[in-house]
Amino acid sequence: MADIEQYYMKPPGSCFWVAVLDGNVVGIVAARAHEEDNTVELLRMSVDSRFRGKGIAKALGRKVLEFAVVHNYSAVVLG
């Protein structure tokens, strides 16, 4: 867990979202803002294989897009 905080949450402009269903973590996505080119980099997305095909990745991706729009970034790029 320390690696998650160090790599995905400490750098300025970084975010980490967790999808929870019935008290269980079923997916995650991490993103980091890059001020120098006004973009947000989607660093990692993962959904538990038992929960794929249920729109969880789509919802997590939308969270990253919403973050970019709210903070006026020009694009989301894949890391």
PDB file of N, CA and C in Angstrom:
ATOM      1  N   MET A   1       0.820  -1.197   0.000  1.00  0.00           N
ATOM      2  CA  MET A   1       0.000   0.000   0.000  1.00  0.00           C
ATOM      3  C   MET A   1       0.859   1.254   0.000  1.00  0.00           C
ATOM      4  N   ALA A   2       2.025   1.207   0.604  1.00  0.00           N
ATOM      5  CA  ALA A   2       2.912   2.373   0.627  1.00  0.00           C
ATOM      6  C   ALA A   2       3.327   2.757  -0.783  1.00  0.00           C
ATOM      7  N   ASP A   3       3.525   1.768  -1.662  1.00  0.00           N
ATOM      8  CA  ASP A   3       3.895   2.064  -3.043  1.00  0.00           C
ATOM      9  C   ASP A   3       2.792   2.831  -3.759  1.00  0.00           C
ATOM     10  N   ILE A   4       1.551   2.502  -3.494  1.00  0.00           N
ATOM     11  CA  ILE A   4       0.430   3.214  -4.105  1.00  0.00           C
ATOM     12  C   ILE A   4       0.481   4.677  -3.708  1.00  0.00           C
ATOM     13  N   GLU A   5       0.635   4.936  -2.430  1.00  0.00           N
ATOM     14  CA  GLU A   5       0.688   6.321  -1.963  1.00  0.00           C
ATOM     15  C   GLU A   5       1.889   7.050  -2.550  1.00  0.00           C
ATOM     16  N   GLN A   6       3.051   6.428  -2.509  1.00  0.00           N
ATOM     17  CA  GLN A   6       4.282   7.056  -2.994  1.00  0.00           C
ATOM     18  C   GLN A   6       4.206   7.369  -4.487  1.00  0.00           C
ATOM     19  N   TYR A   7       3.784   6.423  -5.291  1.00  0.00           N
ATOM     20  CA  TYR A   7       3.837   6.576  -6.739  1.00  0.00           C
ATOM     21  C   TYR A   7       2.608   7.265  -7.323  1.00  0.00           C
ATOM     22  N   TYR A   8       1.421   6.945  -6.800  1.00  0.00           N
ATOM     23  CA  TYR A   8       0.200   7.423  -7.428  1.00  0.00           C
ATOM     24  C   TYR A   8      -0.457   8.606  -6.735  1.00  0.00           C
ATOM     25  N   MET A   9      -0.140   8.876  -5.477  1.00  0.00           N
ATOM     26  CA  MET A   9      -0.875   9.905  -4.762  1.00  0.00           C
ATOM     27  C   MET A   9      -0.026  11.086  -4.304  1.00  0.00           C
ATOM     28  N   LYS A  10       1.251  10.909  -4.086  1.00  0.00           N
ATOM     29  CA  LYS A  10       2.068  12.002  -3.575  1.00  0.00           C
ATOM     30  C   LYS A  10       2.413  13.068  -4.606  1.00  0.00           C
ATOM     31  N   PRO A  11       2.734  12.702  -5.844  1.00  0.00           N
ATOM     32  CA  PRO A  11       3.069  13.761  -6.803  1.00  0.00           C
ATOM     33  C   PRO A  11       1.896  14.728  -6.969  1.00  0.00           C
ATOM     34  N   PRO A  12       2.165  16.030  -7.060  1.00  0.00           N
ATOM     35  CA  PRO A  12       1.082  17.007  -7.242  1.00  0.00           C
ATOM     36  C   PRO A  12       0.253  16.687  -8.483  1.00  0.00           C
ATOM     37  N   GLY A  13      -1.055  16.832  -8.360  1.00  0.00           N
ATOM     38  CA  GLY A  13      -1.941  16.574  -9.482  1.00  0.00           C
ATOM     39  C   GLY A  13      -2.259  15.112  -9.699  1.00  0.00           C
ATOM     40  N   SER A  14      -1.864  14.257  -8.775  1.00  0.00           N
ATOM     41  CA  SER A  14      -2.120  12.823  -8.916  1.00  0.00           C
ATOM     42  C   SER A  14      -3.413  12.437  -8.217  1.00  0.00           C
ATOM     43  N   CYS A  15      -4.079  11.444  -8.783  1.00  0.00           N
ATOM     44  CA  CYS A  15      -5.322  10.942  -8.199  1.00  0.00           C
ATOM     45  C   CYS A  15      -5.360   9.430  -8.319  1.00  0.00           C
ATOM     46  N   PHE A  16      -6.101   8.817  -7.420  1.00  0.00           N
ATOM     47  CA  PHE A  16      -6.252   7.364  -7.402  1.00  0.00           C
ATOM     48  C   PHE A  16      -7.684   7.072  -6.981  1.00  0.00           C
ATOM     49  N   TRP A  17      -8.444   6.420  -7.834  1.00  0.00           N
ATOM     50  CA  TRP A  17      -9.829   6.091  -7.525  1.00  0.00           C
ATOM     51  C   TRP A  17      -9.975   4.583  -7.377  1.00  0.00           C
ATOM     52  N   VAL A  18     -10.878   4.187  -6.497  1.00  0.00           N
ATOM     53  CA  VAL A  18     -11.130   2.775  -6.223  1.00  0.00           C
ATOM     54  C   VAL A  18     -12.623   2.514  -6.424  1.00  0.00           C
ATOM     55  N   ALA A  19     -12.955   1.486  -7.190  1.00  0.00           N
ATOM     56  CA  ALA A  19     -14.344   1.064  -7.359  1.00  0.00           C
ATOM     57  C   ALA A  19     -14.634  -0.022  -6.333  1.00  0.00           C
ATOM     58  N   VAL A  20     -15.696   0.188  -5.567  1.00  0.00           N
ATOM     59  CA  VAL A  20     -16.066  -0.748  -4.505  1.00  0.00           C
ATOM     60  C   VAL A  20     -17.490  -1.240  -4.763  1.00  0.00           C
ATOM     61  N   LEU A  21     -17.683  -2.536  -4.664  1.00  0.00           N
ATOM     62  CA  LEU A  21     -18.991  -3.151  -4.834  1.00  0.00           C
ATOM     63  C   LEU A  21     -19.224  -4.097  -3.671  1.00  0.00           C
ATOM     64  N   ASP A  22     -20.276  -3.865  -2.925  1.00  0.00           N
ATOM     65  CA  ASP A  22     -20.603  -4.691  -1.758  1.00  0.00           C
ATOM     66  C   ASP A  22     -19.425  -4.813  -0.795  1.00  0.00           C
ATOM     67  N   GLY A  23     -18.694  -3.718  -0.597  1.00  0.00           N
ATOM     68  CA  GLY A  23     -17.578  -3.705   0.346  1.00  0.00           C
ATOM     69  C   GLY A  23     -16.279  -4.281  -0.182  1.00  0.00           C
ATOM     70  N   ASN A  24     -16.257  -4.702  -1.441  1.00  0.00           N
ATOM     71  CA  ASN A  24     -15.047  -5.284  -2.035  1.00  0.00           C
ATOM     72  C   ASN A  24     -14.479  -4.368  -3.108  1.00  0.00           C
ATOM     73  N   VAL A  25     -13.165  -4.237  -3.132  1.00  0.00           N
ATOM     74  CA  VAL A  25     -12.508  -3.483  -4.194  1.00  0.00           C
ATOM     75  C   VAL A  25     -12.592  -4.308  -5.473  1.00  0.00           C
ATOM     76  N   VAL A  26     -13.196  -3.718  -6.514  1.00  0.00           N
ATOM     77  CA  VAL A  26     -13.358  -4.442  -7.774  1.00  0.00           C
ATOM     78  C   VAL A  26     -12.599  -3.780  -8.922  1.00  0.00           C
ATOM     79  N   GLY A  27     -12.088  -2.570  -8.693  1.00  0.00           N
ATOM     80  CA  GLY A  27     -11.331  -1.894  -9.741  1.00  0.00           C
ATOM     81  C   GLY A  27     -10.598  -0.686  -9.213  1.00  0.00           C
ATOM     82  N   ILE A  28      -9.576  -0.272  -9.960  1.00  0.00           N
ATOM     83  CA  ILE A  28      -8.789   0.914  -9.598  1.00  0.00           C
ATOM     84  C   ILE A  28      -8.376   1.642 -10.876  1.00  0.00           C
ATOM     85  N   VAL A  29      -8.133   2.935 -10.715  1.00  0.00           N
ATOM     86  CA  VAL A  29      -7.529   3.722 -11.793  1.00  0.00           C
ATOM     87  C   VAL A  29      -6.690   4.821 -11.153  1.00  0.00           C
ATOM     88  N   ALA A  30      -5.553   5.100 -11.761  1.00  0.00           N
ATOM     89  CA  ALA A  30      -4.660   6.159 -11.293  1.00  0.00           C
ATOM     90  C   ALA A  30      -4.407   7.129 -12.433  1.00  0.00           C
ATOM     91  N   ALA A  31      -4.233   8.396 -12.078  1.00  0.00           N
ATOM     92  CA  ALA A  31      -3.947   9.420 -13.079  1.00  0.00           C
ATOM     93  C   ALA A  31      -2.999  10.446 -12.480  1.00  0.00           C
ATOM     94  N   ARG A  32      -2.237  11.075 -13.365  1.00  0.00           N
ATOM     95  CA  ARG A  32      -1.303  12.118 -12.926  1.00  0.00           C
ATOM     96  C   ARG A  32      -1.366  13.279 -13.906  1.00  0.00           C
ATOM     97  N   ALA A  33      -1.503  14.480 -13.360  1.00  0.00           N
ATOM     98  CA  ALA A  33      -1.528  15.687 -14.184  1.00  0.00           C
ATOM     99  C   ALA A  33      -0.110  16.090 -14.563  1.00  0.00           C
ATOM    100  N   HIS A  34       0.022  16.586 -15.780  1.00  0.00           N
ATOM    101  CA  HIS A  34       1.300  17.104 -16.280  1.00  0.00           C
ATOM    102  C   HIS A  34       1.081  18.559 -16.677  1.00  0.00           C
ATOM    103  N   GLU A  35       1.480  19.460 -15.795  1.00  0.00           N
ATOM    104  CA  GLU A  35       1.266  20.886 -16.021  1.00  0.00           C
ATOM    105  C   GLU A  35       2.007  21.384 -17.258  1.00  0.00           C
ATOM    106  N   GLU A  36       3.184  20.813 -17.546  1.00  0.00           N
ATOM    107  CA  GLU A  36       4.007  21.324 -18.647  1.00  0.00           C
ATOM    108  C   GLU A  36       3.324  21.221 -20.013  1.00  0.00           C
ATOM    109  N   ASP A  37       2.463  20.218 -20.198  1.00  0.00           N
ATOM    110  CA  ASP A  37       1.740  20.129 -21.471  1.00  0.00           C
ATOM    111  C   ASP A  37       0.223  20.109 -21.274  1.00  0.00           C
ATOM    112  N   ASN A  38      -0.222  20.435 -20.051  1.00  0.00           N
ATOM    113  CA  ASN A  38      -1.635  20.574 -19.711  1.00  0.00           C
ATOM    114  C   ASN A  38      -2.443  19.306 -20.005  1.00  0.00           C
ATOM    115  N   THR A  39      -1.858  18.140 -19.683  1.00  0.00           N
ATOM    116  CA  THR A  39      -2.548  16.870 -19.904  1.00  0.00           C
ATOM    117  C   THR A  39      -2.663  16.084 -18.600  1.00  0.00           C
ATOM    118  N   VAL A  40      -3.517  15.086 -18.632  1.00  0.00           N
ATOM    119  CA  VAL A  40      -3.636  14.118 -17.545  1.00  0.00           C
ATOM    120  C   VAL A  40      -3.268  12.759 -18.130  1.00  0.00           C
ATOM    121  N   GLU A  41      -2.358  12.064 -17.468  1.00  0.00           N
ATOM    122  CA  GLU A  41      -1.918  10.746 -17.917  1.00  0.00           C
ATOM    123  C   GLU A  41      -2.650   9.669 -17.122  1.00  0.00           C
ATOM    124  N   LEU A  42      -3.342   8.785 -17.823  1.00  0.00           N
ATOM    125  CA  LEU A  42      -3.967   7.639 -17.178  1.00  0.00           C
ATOM    126  C   LEU A  42      -2.865   6.599 -17.009  1.00  0.00           C
ATOM    127  N   LEU A  43      -2.475   6.359 -15.758  1.00  0.00           N
ATOM    128  CA  LEU A  43      -1.321   5.512 -15.470  1.00  0.00           C
ATOM    129  C   LEU A  43      -1.656   4.037 -15.355  1.00  0.00           C
ATOM    130  N   ARG A  44      -2.739   3.722 -14.715  1.00  0.00           N
ATOM    131  CA  ARG A  44      -3.047   2.316 -14.446  1.00  0.00           C
ATOM    132  C   ARG A  44      -4.557   2.173 -14.271  1.00  0.00           C
ATOM    133  N   MET A  45      -5.101   1.153 -14.921  1.00  0.00           N
ATOM    134  CA  MET A  45      -6.501   0.802 -14.707  1.00  0.00           C
ATOM    135  C   MET A  45      -6.574  -0.712 -14.622  1.00  0.00           C
ATOM    136  N   SER A  46      -7.323  -1.190 -13.639  1.00  0.00           N
ATOM    137  CA  SER A  46      -7.470  -2.630 -13.469  1.00  0.00           C
ATOM    138  C   SER A  46      -8.849  -2.923 -12.888  1.00  0.00           C
ATOM    139  N   VAL A  47      -9.475  -3.973 -13.405  1.00  0.00           N
ATOM    140  CA  VAL A  47     -10.762  -4.434 -12.888  1.00  0.00           C
ATOM    141  C   VAL A  47     -10.642  -5.925 -12.609  1.00  0.00           C
ATOM    142  N   ASP A  48     -11.097  -6.338 -11.439  1.00  0.00           N
ATOM    143  CA  ASP A  48     -11.105  -7.755 -11.065  1.00  0.00           C
ATOM    144  C   ASP A  48     -11.799  -8.551 -12.175  1.00  0.00           C
ATOM    145  N   SER A  49     -11.183  -9.624 -12.614  1.00  0.00           N
ATOM    146  CA  SER A  49     -11.709 -10.410 -13.740  1.00  0.00           C
ATOM    147  C   SER A  49     -13.134 -10.911 -13.502  1.00  0.00           C
ATOM    148  N   ARG A  50     -13.519 -11.107 -12.257  1.00  0.00           N
ATOM    149  CA  ARG A  50     -14.872 -11.589 -11.952  1.00  0.00           C
ATOM    150  C   ARG A  50     -15.932 -10.520 -12.200  1.00  0.00           C
ATOM    151  N   PHE A  51     -15.502  -9.260 -12.348  1.00  0.00           N
ATOM    152  CA  PHE A  51     -16.451  -8.158 -12.488  1.00  0.00           C
ATOM    153  C   PHE A  51     -16.329  -7.445 -13.831  1.00  0.00           C
ATOM    154  N   ARG A  52     -15.593  -8.015 -14.751  1.00  0.00           N
ATOM    155  CA  ARG A  52     -15.446  -7.404 -16.074  1.00  0.00           C
ATOM    156  C   ARG A  52     -16.747  -7.523 -16.865  1.00  0.00           C
ATOM    157  N   GLY A  53     -16.947  -6.583 -17.761  1.00  0.00           N
ATOM    158  CA  GLY A  53     -18.160  -6.573 -18.572  1.00  0.00           C
ATOM    159  C   GLY A  53     -19.347  -5.937 -17.882  1.00  0.00           C
ATOM    160  N   LYS A  54     -19.107  -5.278 -16.764  1.00  0.00           N
ATOM    161  CA  LYS A  54     -20.186  -4.663 -15.996  1.00  0.00           C
ATOM    162  C   LYS A  54     -20.109  -3.136 -15.996  1.00  0.00           C
ATOM    163  N   GLY A  55     -19.225  -2.567 -16.823  1.00  0.00           N
ATOM    164  CA  GLY A  55     -19.136  -1.112 -16.927  1.00  0.00           C
ATOM    165  C   GLY A  55     -18.235  -0.449 -15.904  1.00  0.00           C
ATOM    166  N   ILE A  56     -17.497  -1.238 -15.137  1.00  0.00           N
ATOM    167  CA  ILE A  56     -16.639  -0.668 -14.093  1.00  0.00           C
ATOM    168  C   ILE A  56     -15.481   0.110 -14.706  1.00  0.00           C
ATOM    169  N   ALA A  57     -14.821  -0.446 -15.695  1.00  0.00           N
ATOM    170  CA  ALA A  57     -13.710   0.264 -16.350  1.00  0.00           C
ATOM    171  C   ALA A  57     -14.214   1.541 -17.014  1.00  0.00           C
ATOM    172  N   LYS A  58     -15.381   1.476 -17.619  1.00  0.00           N
ATOM    173  CA  LYS A  58     -15.958   2.665 -18.250  1.00  0.00           C
ATOM    174  C   LYS A  58     -16.199   3.752 -17.204  1.00  0.00           C
ATOM    175  N   ALA A  59     -16.745   3.375 -16.056  1.00  0.00           N
ATOM    176  CA  ALA A  59     -17.001   4.345 -14.989  1.00  0.00           C
ATOM    177  C   ALA A  59     -15.699   4.937 -14.455  1.00  0.00           C
ATOM    178  N   LEU A  60     -14.678   4.106 -14.298  1.00  0.00           N
ATOM    179  CA  LEU A  60     -13.386   4.606 -13.826  1.00  0.00           C
ATOM    180  C   LEU A  60     -12.762   5.547 -14.857  1.00  0.00           C
ATOM    181  N   GLY A  61     -12.851   5.187 -16.122  1.00  0.00           N
ATOM    182  CA  GLY A  61     -12.340   6.062 -17.175  1.00  0.00           C
ATOM    183  C   GLY A  61     -13.054   7.401 -17.188  1.00  0.00           C
ATOM    184  N   ARG A  62     -14.345   7.380 -16.963  1.00  0.00           N
ATOM    185  CA  ARG A  62     -15.112   8.631 -16.901  1.00  0.00           C
ATOM    186  C   ARG A  62     -14.664   9.501 -15.733  1.00  0.00           C
ATOM    187  N   LYS A  63     -14.291   8.887 -14.629  1.00  0.00           N
ATOM    188  CA  LYS A  63     -13.781   9.659 -13.486  1.00  0.00           C
ATOM    189  C   LYS A  63     -12.537  10.441 -13.877  1.00  0.00           C
ATOM    190  N   VAL A  64     -11.642   9.788 -14.608  1.00  0.00           N
ATOM    191  CA  VAL A  64     -10.422  10.466 -15.057  1.00  0.00           C
ATOM    192  C   VAL A  64     -10.783  11.601 -16.013  1.00  0.00           C
ATOM    193  N   LEU A  65     -11.705  11.351 -16.940  1.00  0.00           N
ATOM    194  CA  LEU A  65     -12.132  12.399 -17.866  1.00  0.00           C
ATOM    195  C   LEU A  65     -12.780  13.564 -17.129  1.00  0.00           C
ATOM    196  N   GLU A  66     -13.622  13.272 -16.140  1.00  0.00           N
ATOM    197  CA  GLU A  66     -14.254  14.326 -15.340  1.00  0.00           C
ATOM    198  C   GLU A  66     -13.202  15.158 -14.617  1.00  0.00           C
ATOM    199  N   PHE A  67     -12.208  14.499 -14.051  1.00  0.00           N
ATOM    200  CA  PHE A  67     -11.113  15.194 -13.372  1.00  0.00           C
ATOM    201  C   PHE A  67     -10.427  16.153 -14.347  1.00  0.00           C
ATOM    202  N   ALA A  68     -10.148  15.685 -15.556  1.00  0.00           N
ATOM    203  CA  ALA A  68      -9.477  16.521 -16.555  1.00  0.00           C
ATOM    204  C   ALA A  68     -10.329  17.733 -16.925  1.00  0.00           C
ATOM    205  N   VAL A  69     -11.616  17.528 -17.113  1.00  0.00           N
ATOM    206  CA  VAL A  69     -12.509  18.628 -17.483  1.00  0.00           C
ATOM    207  C   VAL A  69     -12.620  19.642 -16.350  1.00  0.00           C
ATOM    208  N   VAL A  70     -12.861  19.172 -15.141  1.00  0.00           N
ATOM    209  CA  VAL A  70     -13.021  20.064 -13.988  1.00  0.00           C
ATOM    210  C   VAL A  70     -11.780  20.924 -13.767  1.00  0.00           C
ATOM    211  N   HIS A  71     -10.611  20.351 -14.037  1.00  0.00           N
ATOM    212  CA  HIS A  71      -9.354  21.073 -13.802  1.00  0.00           C
ATOM    213  C   HIS A  71      -8.783  21.696 -15.081  1.00  0.00           C
ATOM    214  N   ASN A  72      -9.597  21.739 -16.122  1.00  0.00           N
ATOM    215  CA  ASN A  72      -9.243  22.421 -17.381  1.00  0.00           C
ATOM    216  C   ASN A  72      -8.002  21.879 -18.076  1.00  0.00           C
ATOM    217  N   TYR A  73      -7.790  20.576 -18.022  1.00  0.00           N
ATOM    218  CA  TYR A  73      -6.699  19.974 -18.788  1.00  0.00           C
ATOM    219  C   TYR A  73      -7.173  19.770 -20.222  1.00  0.00           C
ATOM    220  N   SER A  74      -6.248  19.816 -21.162  1.00  0.00           N
ATOM    221  CA  SER A  74      -6.618  19.769 -22.578  1.00  0.00           C
ATOM    222  C   SER A  74      -6.821  18.355 -23.112  1.00  0.00           C
ATOM    223  N   ALA A  75      -6.235  17.352 -22.448  1.00  0.00           N
ATOM    224  CA  ALA A  75      -6.337  15.983 -22.962  1.00  0.00           C
ATOM    225  C   ALA A  75      -6.017  14.980 -21.865  1.00  0.00           C
ATOM    226  N   VAL A  76      -6.514  13.766 -22.069  1.00  0.00           N
ATOM    227  CA  VAL A  76      -6.121  12.619 -21.248  1.00  0.00           C
ATOM    228  C   VAL A  76      -5.314  11.710 -22.166  1.00  0.00           C
ATOM    229  N   VAL A  77      -4.131  11.316 -21.713  1.00  0.00           N
ATOM    230  CA  VAL A  77      -3.259  10.449 -22.512  1.00  0.00           C
ATOM    231  C   VAL A  77      -3.010   9.151 -21.754  1.00  0.00           C
ATOM    232  N   LEU A  78      -2.739   8.090 -22.495  1.00  0.00           N
ATOM    233  CA  LEU A  78      -2.444   6.802 -21.869  1.00  0.00           C
ATOM    234  C   LEU A  78      -0.975   6.730 -21.505  1.00  0.00           C
ATOM    235  N   GLY A  79      -0.705   6.200 -20.304  1.00  0.00           N
ATOM    236  CA  GLY A  79       0.672   6.084 -19.823  1.00  0.00           C
ATOM    237  C   GLY A  79       1.335   4.811 -20.242  1.00  0.00           C
TER     238      GLY A  79
END
